[in-house]
Amino acid sequence: QVHLVESGGNSVQAGGSLTLSCAHSGYIVSVCDMAWYRQAPGKERELVSLISSRGATTYADSVKGRFTISQNNAVNTLYLQMNSLKIEDTSVYYCAAKRRTAVLPGVWRCDGDFSYWGQGTQVTVSS
């Protein structure tokens, strides 16, 4: 069982910065792709950024150029550096991870869907 715990959410003025962290339990081999999602009241959950087990990254158009996803496998932690924050970035941010499963010795499969989720951390951006 993999557990994800987000931290770093806070209130910040527009134009400011925050860094979110997501600590995951167990060994890094338990998960493959990881991502940050966000969901504001009355809105659908949105994929903000994803990082694959190979290190490839993707970003939603709304945050591209402002947010950076990274990970430190030595401490089993995923990060989201958020710069030039806008009021519309206000949301609950969730960490998510896909399950990594050994199908044969030395052969691994990464799920297509995100199986593990944190409980979220609130980010509030004000003018």
PDB file of N, CA, C and O in Angstrom, residues 3-7 20-24 34-38 45 77-79 92-97 114 116-121:
ATOM      1  N   HIS A   3       1.116   5.356   0.387  1.00  0.00           N
ATOM      2  CA  HIS A   3       0.446   6.508   0.979  1.00  0.00           C
ATOM      3  C   HIS A   3       1.135   7.786   0.512  1.00  0.00           C
ATOM      4  O   HIS A   3       2.364   7.888   0.537  1.00  0.00           O
ATOM      5  N   LEU A   4       0.330   8.765   0.100  1.00  0.00           N
ATOM      6  CA  LEU A   4       0.829  10.046  -0.358  1.00  0.00           C
ATOM      7  C   LEU A   4       0.353  11.139   0.587  1.00  0.00           C
ATOM      8  O   LEU A   4      -0.820  11.173   0.948  1.00  0.00           O
ATOM      9  N   VAL A   5       1.260  12.023   0.979  1.00  0.00           N
ATOM     10  CA  VAL A   5       0.923  13.108   1.889  1.00  0.00           C
ATOM     11  C   VAL A   5       1.457  14.412   1.327  1.00  0.00           C
ATOM     12  O   VAL A   5       2.671  14.593   1.206  1.00  0.00           O
ATOM     13  N   GLU A   6       0.533  15.334   0.987  1.00  0.00           N
ATOM     14  CA  GLU A   6       0.925  16.638   0.462  1.00  0.00           C
ATOM     15  C   GLU A   6       1.172  17.622   1.596  1.00  0.00           C
ATOM     16  O   GLU A   6       0.573  17.525   2.666  1.00  0.00           O
ATOM     17  N   SER A   7       2.020  18.598   1.327  1.00  0.00           N
ATOM     18  CA  SER A   7       2.265  19.682   2.265  1.00  0.00           C
ATOM     19  C   SER A   7       2.737  20.909   1.494  1.00  0.00           C
ATOM     20  O   SER A   7       3.097  20.809   0.323  1.00  0.00           O
ATOM     21  N   LEU A  20       5.055  23.021  -3.313  1.00  0.00           N
ATOM     22  CA  LEU A  20       4.315  21.932  -2.701  1.00  0.00           C
ATOM     23  C   LEU A  20       5.175  20.673  -2.675  1.00  0.00           C
ATOM     24  O   LEU A  20       5.989  20.448  -3.574  1.00  0.00           O
ATOM     25  N   SER A  21       4.985  19.863  -1.649  1.00  0.00           N
ATOM     26  CA  SER A  21       5.709  18.608  -1.523  1.00  0.00           C
ATOM     27  C   SER A  21       4.730  17.461  -1.374  1.00  0.00           C
ATOM     28  O   SER A  21       3.642  17.626  -0.824  1.00  0.00           O
ATOM     29  N   CYS A  22       5.121  16.314  -1.862  1.00  0.00           N
ATOM     30  CA  CYS A  22       4.326  15.097  -1.731  1.00  0.00           C
ATOM     31  C   CYS A  22       5.264  13.971  -1.337  1.00  0.00           C
ATOM     32  O   CYS A  22       6.090  13.538  -2.145  1.00  0.00           O
ATOM     33  N   ALA A  23       5.138  13.518  -0.101  1.00  0.00           N
ATOM     34  CA  ALA A  23       5.940  12.409   0.380  1.00  0.00           C
ATOM     35  C   ALA A  23       5.177  11.107   0.162  1.00  0.00           C
ATOM     36  O   ALA A  23       3.990  11.029   0.475  1.00  0.00           O
ATOM     37  N   HIS A  24       5.846  10.113  -0.379  1.00  0.00           N
ATOM     38  CA  HIS A  24       5.197   8.827  -0.581  1.00  0.00           C
ATOM     39  C   HIS A  24       5.951   7.736   0.165  1.00  0.00           C
ATOM     40  O   HIS A  24       7.173   7.742   0.258  1.00  0.00           O
ATOM     41  N   MET A  34       4.061  10.049 -11.692  1.00  0.00           N
ATOM     42  CA  MET A  34       3.449  10.814 -10.620  1.00  0.00           C
ATOM     43  C   MET A  34       2.967  12.146 -11.177  1.00  0.00           C
ATOM     44  O   MET A  34       3.474  12.620 -12.193  1.00  0.00           O
ATOM     45  N   ALA A  35       1.993  12.743 -10.492  1.00  0.00           N
ATOM     46  CA  ALA A  35       1.394  13.961 -11.023  1.00  0.00           C
ATOM     47  C   ALA A  35       0.818  14.826  -9.919  1.00  0.00           C
ATOM     48  O   ALA A  35       0.582  14.376  -8.799  1.00  0.00           O
ATOM     49  N   TRP A  36       0.584  16.086 -10.270  1.00  0.00           N
ATOM     50  CA  TRP A  36      -0.166  17.019  -9.454  1.00  0.00           C
ATOM     51  C   TRP A  36      -1.471  17.350 -10.160  1.00  0.00           C
ATOM     52  O   TRP A  36      -1.472  17.694 -11.344  1.00  0.00           O
ATOM     53  N   TYR A  37      -2.560  17.232  -9.438  1.00  0.00           N
ATOM     54  CA  TYR A  37      -3.877  17.653  -9.891  1.00  0.00           C
ATOM     55  C   TYR A  37      -4.349  18.789  -9.006  1.00  0.00           C
ATOM     56  O   TYR A  37      -3.825  19.008  -7.909  1.00  0.00           O
ATOM     57  N   ARG A  38      -5.359  19.511  -9.473  1.00  0.00           N
ATOM     58  CA  ARG A  38      -5.990  20.515  -8.630  1.00  0.00           C
ATOM     59  C   ARG A  38      -7.484  20.548  -8.917  1.00  0.00           C
ATOM     60  O   ARG A  38      -7.931  20.203 -10.005  1.00  0.00           O
ATOM     61  N   ARG A  45     -11.762  18.290 -11.570  1.00  0.00           N
ATOM     62  CA  ARG A  45     -10.358  18.102 -11.249  1.00  0.00           C
ATOM     63  C   ARG A  45      -9.511  18.186 -12.513  1.00  0.00           C
ATOM     64  O   ARG A  45      -9.834  17.586 -13.543  1.00  0.00           O
ATOM     65  N   THR A  77      10.087  11.948  -2.483  1.00  0.00           N
ATOM     66  CA  THR A  77       9.292  13.165  -2.447  1.00  0.00           C
ATOM     67  C   THR A  77       9.130  13.770  -3.841  1.00  0.00           C
ATOM     68  O   THR A  77      10.098  13.888  -4.594  1.00  0.00           O
ATOM     69  N   LEU A  78       7.908  14.159  -4.158  1.00  0.00           N
ATOM     70  CA  LEU A  78       7.564  14.867  -5.377  1.00  0.00           C
ATOM     71  C   LEU A  78       7.334  16.334  -5.035  1.00  0.00           C
ATOM     72  O   LEU A  78       6.781  16.646  -3.981  1.00  0.00           O
ATOM     73  N   TYR A  79       7.736  17.238  -5.926  1.00  0.00           N
ATOM     74  CA  TYR A  79       7.601  18.671  -5.680  1.00  0.00           C
ATOM     75  C   TYR A  79       6.868  19.356  -6.821  1.00  0.00           C
ATOM     76  O   TYR A  79       6.892  18.902  -7.966  1.00  0.00           O
ATOM     77  N   VAL A  92      -7.462  23.303  -4.349  1.00  0.00           N
ATOM     78  CA  VAL A  92      -6.862  22.233  -3.566  1.00  0.00           C
ATOM     79  C   VAL A  92      -5.998  21.424  -4.518  1.00  0.00           C
ATOM     80  O   VAL A  92      -6.465  20.995  -5.574  1.00  0.00           O
ATOM     81  N   TYR A  93      -4.755  21.239  -4.154  1.00  0.00           N
ATOM     82  CA  TYR A  93      -3.809  20.522  -5.000  1.00  0.00           C
ATOM     83  C   TYR A  93      -3.598  19.115  -4.456  1.00  0.00           C
ATOM     84  O   TYR A  93      -3.362  18.925  -3.263  1.00  0.00           O
ATOM     85  N   TYR A  94      -3.670  18.137  -5.359  1.00  0.00           N
ATOM     86  CA  TYR A  94      -3.552  16.733  -5.001  1.00  0.00           C
ATOM     87  C   TYR A  94      -2.347  16.096  -5.678  1.00  0.00           C
ATOM     88  O   TYR A  94      -2.083  16.343  -6.851  1.00  0.00           O
ATOM     89  N   CYS A  95      -1.660  15.256  -4.937  1.00  0.00           N
ATOM     90  CA  CYS A  95      -0.589  14.430  -5.467  1.00  0.00           C
ATOM     91  C   CYS A  95      -1.170  13.083  -5.865  1.00  0.00           C
ATOM     92  O   CYS A  95      -2.040  12.544  -5.169  1.00  0.00           O
ATOM     93  N   ALA A  96      -0.719  12.536  -6.983  1.00  0.00           N
ATOM     94  CA  ALA A  96      -1.203  11.249  -7.445  1.00  0.00           C
ATOM     95  C   ALA A  96      -0.059  10.432  -8.023  1.00  0.00           C
ATOM     96  O   ALA A  96       0.927  10.980  -8.505  1.00  0.00           O
ATOM     97  N   ALA A  97      -0.199   9.117  -7.972  1.00  0.00           N
ATOM     98  CA  ALA A  97       0.831   8.227  -8.484  1.00  0.00           C
ATOM     99  C   ALA A  97       0.207   7.007  -9.129  1.00  0.00           C
ATOM    100  O   ALA A  97      -0.852   6.532  -8.707  1.00  0.00           O
ATOM    101  N   PHE A 114      -4.148   6.694 -12.440  1.00  0.00           N
ATOM    102  CA  PHE A 114      -3.534   7.013 -11.152  1.00  0.00           C
ATOM    103  C   PHE A 114      -4.284   6.284 -10.046  1.00  0.00           C
ATOM    104  O   PHE A 114      -5.472   6.522  -9.820  1.00  0.00           O
ATOM    105  N   TYR A 116      -3.086   5.932  -6.687  1.00  0.00           N
ATOM    106  CA  TYR A 116      -2.832   6.461  -5.351  1.00  0.00           C
ATOM    107  C   TYR A 116      -3.007   7.969  -5.334  1.00  0.00           C
ATOM    108  O   TYR A 116      -2.544   8.671  -6.240  1.00  0.00           O
ATOM    109  N   TRP A 117      -3.674   8.463  -4.282  1.00  0.00           N
ATOM    110  CA  TRP A 117      -3.981   9.885  -4.158  1.00  0.00           C
ATOM    111  C   TRP A 117      -3.731  10.374  -2.747  1.00  0.00           C
ATOM    112  O   TRP A 117      -4.001   9.667  -1.777  1.00  0.00           O
ATOM    113  N   GLY A 118      -3.224  11.589  -2.639  1.00  0.00           N
ATOM    114  CA  GLY A 118      -3.123  12.240  -1.356  1.00  0.00           C
ATOM    115  C   GLY A 118      -4.435  12.907  -1.001  1.00  0.00           C
ATOM    116  O   GLY A 118      -5.398  12.897  -1.767  1.00  0.00           O
ATOM    117  N   GLN A 119      -4.501  13.502   0.180  1.00  0.00           N
ATOM    118  CA  GLN A 119      -5.725  14.142   0.647  1.00  0.00           C
ATOM    119  C   GLN A 119      -5.836  15.606   0.254  1.00  0.00           C
ATOM    120  O   GLN A 119      -6.876  16.224   0.466  1.00  0.00           O
ATOM    121  N   GLY A 120      -4.793  16.157  -0.310  1.00  0.00           N
ATOM    122  CA  GLY A 120      -4.845  17.509  -0.826  1.00  0.00           C
ATOM    123  C   GLY A 120      -4.280  18.556   0.115  1.00  0.00           C
ATOM    124  O   GLY A 120      -4.261  18.383   1.326  1.00  0.00           O
ATOM    125  N   THR A 121      -3.825  19.661  -0.471  1.00  0.00           N
ATOM    126  CA  THR A 121      -3.343  20.800   0.288  1.00  0.00           C
ATOM    127  C   THR A 121      -3.864  22.074  -0.370  1.00  0.00           C
ATOM    128  O   THR A 121      -3.842  22.204  -1.595  1.00  0.00           O
TER     129      THR A 121
END
